[in-house]
JSON list of C-alpha atoms in Angstrom, two decimals:
[
{"chain": "A", "resi": 5, "resn": "ALA", "atom": "CA", "xyz": [23.15, 11.67, -0.64]},
{"chain": "A", "resi": 6, "resn": "ARG", "atom": "CA", "xyz": [19.80, 10.57, 0.82]},
{"chain": "A", "resi": 7, "resn": "ASN", "atom": "CA", "xyz": [18.02, 11.10, -2.52]},
{"chain": "A", "resi": 8, "resn": "MET", "atom": "CA", "xyz": [20.78, 9.27, -4.39]},
{"chain": "A", "resi": 9, "resn": "GLY", "atom": "CA", "xyz": [20.50, 6.35, -2.00]},
{"chain": "A", "resi": 10, "resn": "ARG", "atom": "CA", "xyz": [16.78, 6.20, -2.50]},
{"chain": "A", "resi": 11, "resn": "MET", "atom": "CA", "xyz": [17.12, 6.29, -6.28]},
{"chain": "A", "resi": 12, "resn": "VAL", "atom": "CA", "xyz": [19.62, 3.42, -6.12]},
{"chain": "A", "resi": 13, "resn": "ASP", "atom": "CA", "xyz": [17.26, 1.45, -3.88]},
{"chain": "A", "resi": 14, "resn": "ASP", "atom": "CA", "xyz": [14.36, 2.05, -6.32]},
{"chain": "A", "resi": 15, "resn": "LEU", "atom": "CA", "xyz": [16.45, 0.83, -9.24]},
{"chain": "A", "resi": 16, "resn": "LEU", "atom": "CA", "xyz": [17.53, -2.24, -7.34]},
{"chain": "A", "resi": 17, "resn": "ASP", "atom": "CA", "xyz": [13.88, -2.94, -6.38]},
{"chain": "A", "resi": 18, "resn": "ALA", "atom": "CA", "xyz": [12.93, -2.67, -10.10]},
{"chain": "A", "resi": 19, "resn": "SER", "atom": "CA", "xyz": [15.80, -4.95, -11.07]},
{"chain": "A", "resi": 20, "resn": "ARG", "atom": "CA", "xyz": [14.81, -7.50, -8.41]},
{"chain": "A", "resi": 21, "resn": "VAL", "atom": "CA", "xyz": [11.18, -7.53, -9.62]},
{"chain": "A", "resi": 22, "resn": "ALA", "atom": "CA", "xyz": [12.24, -7.87, -13.27]},
{"chain": "A", "resi": 23, "resn": "HIS", "atom": "CA", "xyz": [14.52, -10.82, -12.40]},
{"chain": "A", "resi": 24, "resn": "GLY", "atom": "CA", "xyz": [11.98, -12.57, -10.15]},
{"chain": "A", "resi": 25, "resn": "LYS", "atom": "CA", "xyz": [13.94, -11.94, -6.98]},
{"chain": "A", "resi": 26, "resn": "VAL", "atom": "CA", "xyz": [11.10, -10.06, -5.26]},
{"chain": "A", "resi": 27, "resn": "ALA", "atom": "CA", "xyz": [8.00, -11.93, -4.47]},
{"chain": "A", "resi": 28, "resn": "LEU", "atom": "CA", "xyz": [4.98, -9.93, -5.43]},
{"chain": "A", "resi": 29, "resn": "ARG", "atom": "CA", "xyz": [1.97, -10.63, -3.34]},
{"chain": "A", "resi": 30, "resn": "PRO", "atom": "CA", "xyz": [-1.04, -9.98, -5.60]},
{"chain": "A", "resi": 31, "resn": "GLU", "atom": "CA", "xyz": [-4.45, -9.77, -4.01]},
{"chain": "A", "resi": 32, "resn": "ARG", "atom": "CA", "xyz": [-7.83, -8.33, -4.94]},
{"chain": "A", "resi": 33, "resn": "LEU", "atom": "CA", "xyz": [-7.83, -4.68, -4.06]},
{"chain": "A", "resi": 34, "resn": "ASP", "atom": "CA", "xyz": [-9.75, -1.51, -4.70]},
{"chain": "A", "resi": 35, "resn": "LEU", "atom": "CA", "xyz": [-7.45, 0.59, -6.92]},
{"chain": "A", "resi": 36, "resn": "ALA", "atom": "CA", "xyz": [-9.64, 3.73, -6.47]},
{"chain": "A", "resi": 37, "resn": "ARG", "atom": "CA", "xyz": [-9.29, 3.53, -2.69]},
{"chain": "A", "resi": 38, "resn": "LEU", "atom": "CA", "xyz": [-5.51, 2.83, -2.86]},
{"chain": "A", "resi": 39, "resn": "ALA", "atom": "CA", "xyz": [-5.03, 5.84, -5.15]},
{"chain": "A", "resi": 40, "resn": "ARG", "atom": "CA", "xyz": [-7.16, 8.19, -2.91]},
{"chain": "A", "resi": 41, "resn": "GLU", "atom": "CA", "xyz": [-5.30, 7.06, 0.27]},
{"chain": "A", "resi": 42, "resn": "ALA", "atom": "CA", "xyz": [-1.86, 7.34, -1.31]},
{"chain": "A", "resi": 43, "resn": "ALA", "atom": "CA", "xyz": [-2.64, 10.85, -2.65]},
{"chain": "A", "resi": 44, "resn": "GLU", "atom": "CA", "xyz": [-4.02, 11.97, 0.73]},
{"chain": "A", "resi": 45, "resn": "GLY", "atom": "CA", "xyz": [-0.89, 10.61, 2.41]},
{"chain": "A", "resi": 46, "resn": "ARG", "atom": "CA", "xyz": [1.28, 12.81, 0.20]},
{"chain": "A", "resi": 47, "resn": "ARG", "atom": "CA", "xyz": [-1.07, 15.86, 0.00]},
{"chain": "A", "resi": 48, "resn": "ALA", "atom": "CA", "xyz": [0.94, 17.86, 2.65]},
{"chain": "A", "resi": 49, "resn": "LEU", "atom": "CA", "xyz": [4.21, 17.27, 0.76]},
{"chain": "A", "resi": 50, "resn": "VAL", "atom": "CA", "xyz": [2.72, 18.30, -2.58]},
{"chain": "A", "resi": 51, "resn": "VAL", "atom": "CA", "xyz": [1.01, 21.38, -1.16]},
{"chain": "A", "resi": 52, "resn": "ALA", "atom": "CA", "xyz": [4.24, 22.38, 0.69]},
{"chain": "A", "resi": 53, "resn": "ALA", "atom": "CA", "xyz": [5.96, 22.32, -2.64]},
{"chain": "A", "resi": 54, "resn": "GLY", "atom": "CA", "xyz": [3.53, 25.00, -3.90]},
{"chain": "A", "resi": 55, "resn": "LEU", "atom": "CA", "xyz": [1.48, 22.60, -6.00]},
{"chain": "A", "resi": 56, "resn": "SER", "atom": "CA", "xyz": [-2.23, 21.71, -6.09]},
{"chain": "A", "resi": 57, "resn": "LEU", "atom": "CA", "xyz": [-3.34, 18.13, -5.92]},
{"chain": "A", "resi": 58, "resn": "SER", "atom": "CA", "xyz": [-6.54, 16.70, -7.32]},
{"chain": "A", "resi": 59, "resn": "VAL", "atom": "CA", "xyz": [-7.78, 13.12, -7.16]},
{"chain": "A", "resi": 60, "resn": "GLU", "atom": "CA", "xyz": [-10.37, 11.77, -9.60]},
{"chain": "A", "resi": 61, "resn": "ALA", "atom": "CA", "xyz": [-11.31, 8.23, -8.63]},
{"chain": "A", "resi": 62, "resn": "PRO", "atom": "CA", "xyz": [-14.76, 6.64, -8.53]},
{"chain": "A", "resi": 63, "resn": "GLU", "atom": "CA", "xyz": [-16.39, 6.22, -5.14]},
{"chain": "A", "resi": 64, "resn": "THR", "atom": "CA", "xyz": [-17.39, 2.69, -6.25]},
{"chain": "A", "resi": 65, "resn": "PRO", "atom": "CA", "xyz": [-14.62, 0.10, -6.00]},
{"chain": "A", "resi": 66, "resn": "VAL", "atom": "CA", "xyz": [-12.37, -0.53, -8.96]},
{"chain": "A", "resi": 67, "resn": "TRP", "atom": "CA", "xyz": [-11.27, -4.12, -8.24]},
{"chain": "A", "resi": 68, "resn": "VAL", "atom": "CA", "xyz": [-7.89, -5.27, -9.62]},
{"chain": "A", "resi": 69, "resn": "MET", "atom": "CA", "xyz": [-5.37, -7.97, -8.83]},
{"chain": "A", "resi": 70, "resn": "GLY", "atom": "CA", "xyz": [-2.15, -6.38, -7.61]},
{"chain": "A", "resi": 71, "resn": "ASP", "atom": "CA", "xyz": [0.36, -6.09, -4.82]},
{"chain": "A", "resi": 72, "resn": "PRO", "atom": "CA", "xyz": [-1.00, -3.24, -2.62]},
{"chain": "A", "resi": 73, "resn": "ALA", "atom": "CA", "xyz": [2.39, -2.45, -1.11]},
{"chain": "A", "resi": 74, "resn": "ARG", "atom": "CA", "xyz": [4.11, -2.11, -4.52]},
{"chain": "A", "resi": 75, "resn": "LEU", "atom": "CA", "xyz": [1.25, -0.13, -6.08]},
{"chain": "A", "resi": 76, "resn": "ASP", "atom": "CA", "xyz": [1.23, 2.25, -3.12]},
{"chain": "A", "resi": 77, "resn": "GLN", "atom": "CA", "xyz": [4.99, 2.56, -3.45]},
{"chain": "A", "resi": 78, "resn": "VAL", "atom": "CA", "xyz": [4.57, 3.45, -7.17]},
{"chain": "A", "resi": 79, "resn": "VAL", "atom": "CA", "xyz": [2.02, 6.16, -6.46]},
{"chain": "A", "resi": 80, "resn": "ASN", "atom": "CA", "xyz": [4.02, 7.62, -3.60]},
{"chain": "A", "resi": 81, "resn": "ASN", "atom": "CA", "xyz": [7.21, 7.69, -5.66]},
{"chain": "A", "resi": 82, "resn": "LEU", "atom": "CA", "xyz": [5.41, 9.50, -8.51]},
{"chain": "A", "resi": 83, "resn": "LEU", "atom": "CA", "xyz": [3.94, 11.99, -6.12]},
{"chain": "A", "resi": 84, "resn": "ASP", "atom": "CA", "xyz": [7.32, 12.53, -4.41]},
{"chain": "A", "resi": 85, "resn": "ASN", "atom": "CA", "xyz": [8.90, 13.20, -7.78]},
{"chain": "A", "resi": 86, "resn": "ALA", "atom": "CA", "xyz": [6.19, 15.67, -8.72]},
{"chain": "A", "resi": 87, "resn": "ALA", "atom": "CA", "xyz": [6.74, 17.52, -5.44]},
{"chain": "A", "resi": 88, "resn": "LYS", "atom": "CA", "xyz": [10.51, 17.64, -6.05]},
{"chain": "A", "resi": 89, "resn": "PHE", "atom": "CA", "xyz": [10.56, 18.46, -9.81]},
{"chain": "A", "resi": 90, "resn": "CYS", "atom": "CA", "xyz": [7.34, 20.28, -10.70]},
{"chain": "A", "resi": 91, "resn": "MET", "atom": "CA", "xyz": [7.54, 24.07, -10.63]},
{"chain": "A", "resi": 92, "resn": "ALA", "atom": "CA", "xyz": [5.63, 25.89, -7.83]},
{"chain": "A", "resi": 93, "resn": "GLY", "atom": "CA", "xyz": [2.13, 26.78, -9.01]},
{"chain": "A", "resi": 94, "resn": "GLY", "atom": "CA", "xyz": [1.84, 23.51, -10.94]},
{"chain": "A", "resi": 95, "resn": "ARG", "atom": "CA", "xyz": [-0.84, 20.92, -10.70]},
{"chain": "A", "resi": 96, "resn": "VAL", "atom": "CA", "xyz": [-0.63, 17.28, -9.81]},
{"chain": "A", "resi": 97, "resn": "ALA", "atom": "CA", "xyz": [-3.49, 14.91, -10.63]},
{"chain": "A", "resi": 98, "resn": "VAL", "atom": "CA", "xyz": [-4.14, 11.34, -9.65]},
{"chain": "A", "resi": 99, "resn": "GLY", "atom": "CA", "xyz": [-6.77, 9.51, -11.56]},
{"chain": "A", "resi": 100, "resn": "VAL", "atom": "CA", "xyz": [-8.37, 6.07, -11.68]},
{"chain": "A", "resi": 101, "resn": "ALA", "atom": "CA", "xyz": [-10.68, 4.91, -14.46]},
{"chain": "A", "resi": 102, "resn": "ALA", "atom": "CA", "xyz": [-12.28, 1.52, -15.05]},
{"chain": "A", "resi": 103, "resn": "ASP", "atom": "CA", "xyz": [-13.21, 0.08, -18.42]},
{"chain": "A", "resi": 104, "resn": "THR", "atom": "CA", "xyz": [-15.47, -2.81, -17.43]},
{"chain": "A", "resi": 105, "resn": "ALA", "atom": "CA", "xyz": [-16.11, -3.78, -21.02]},
{"chain": "A", "resi": 106, "resn": "LEU", "atom": "CA", "xyz": [-12.42, -4.50, -21.48]},
{"chain": "A", "resi": 107, "resn": "GLY", "atom": "CA", "xyz": [-11.83, -5.62, -17.96]},
{"chain": "A", "resi": 108, "resn": "ARG", "atom": "CA", "xyz": [-9.14, -2.97, -17.40]},
{"chain": "A", "resi": 109, "resn": "ALA", "atom": "CA", "xyz": [-8.34, -0.21, -14.94]},
{"chain": "A", "resi": 110, "resn": "THR", "atom": "CA", "xyz": [-6.05, 2.79, -15.52]},
{"chain": "A", "resi": 111, "resn": "LEU", "atom": "CA", "xyz": [-4.13, 4.61, -12.85]},
{"chain": "A", "resi": 112, "resn": "THR", "atom": "CA", "xyz": [-2.60, 7.96, -13.89]},
{"chain": "A", "resi": 113, "resn": "VAL", "atom": "CA", "xyz": [-0.42, 10.46, -12.07]},
{"chain": "A", "resi": 114, "resn": "SER", "atom": "CA", "xyz": [0.26, 13.64, -14.04]},
{"chain": "A", "resi": 115, "resn": "ASP", "atom": "CA", "xyz": [1.98, 16.92, -13.28]}
]
């Protein structure tokens, strides 16, 4: 019931964002740092599920404009899902890459 409630809340959040009912608060943030901190915050959960967790993010800042609370929520949700649905012995990886020539950053979570 708790998981179902959380899924419904997540869907409602996505719907609210899509319909402009949630105010995003974009700010300049270091995506590499956000990814490292989110992954470390979920490391115990992932390891307890019998998974390994790796983080590949540059030590130098990867500056982006984004809502830090929502981006953190996205990474946490993906890591929570990996911990729940990935088979024991699996690997979870969080990565951040910057393409300065194109002015883009990529955040990946894979399992």
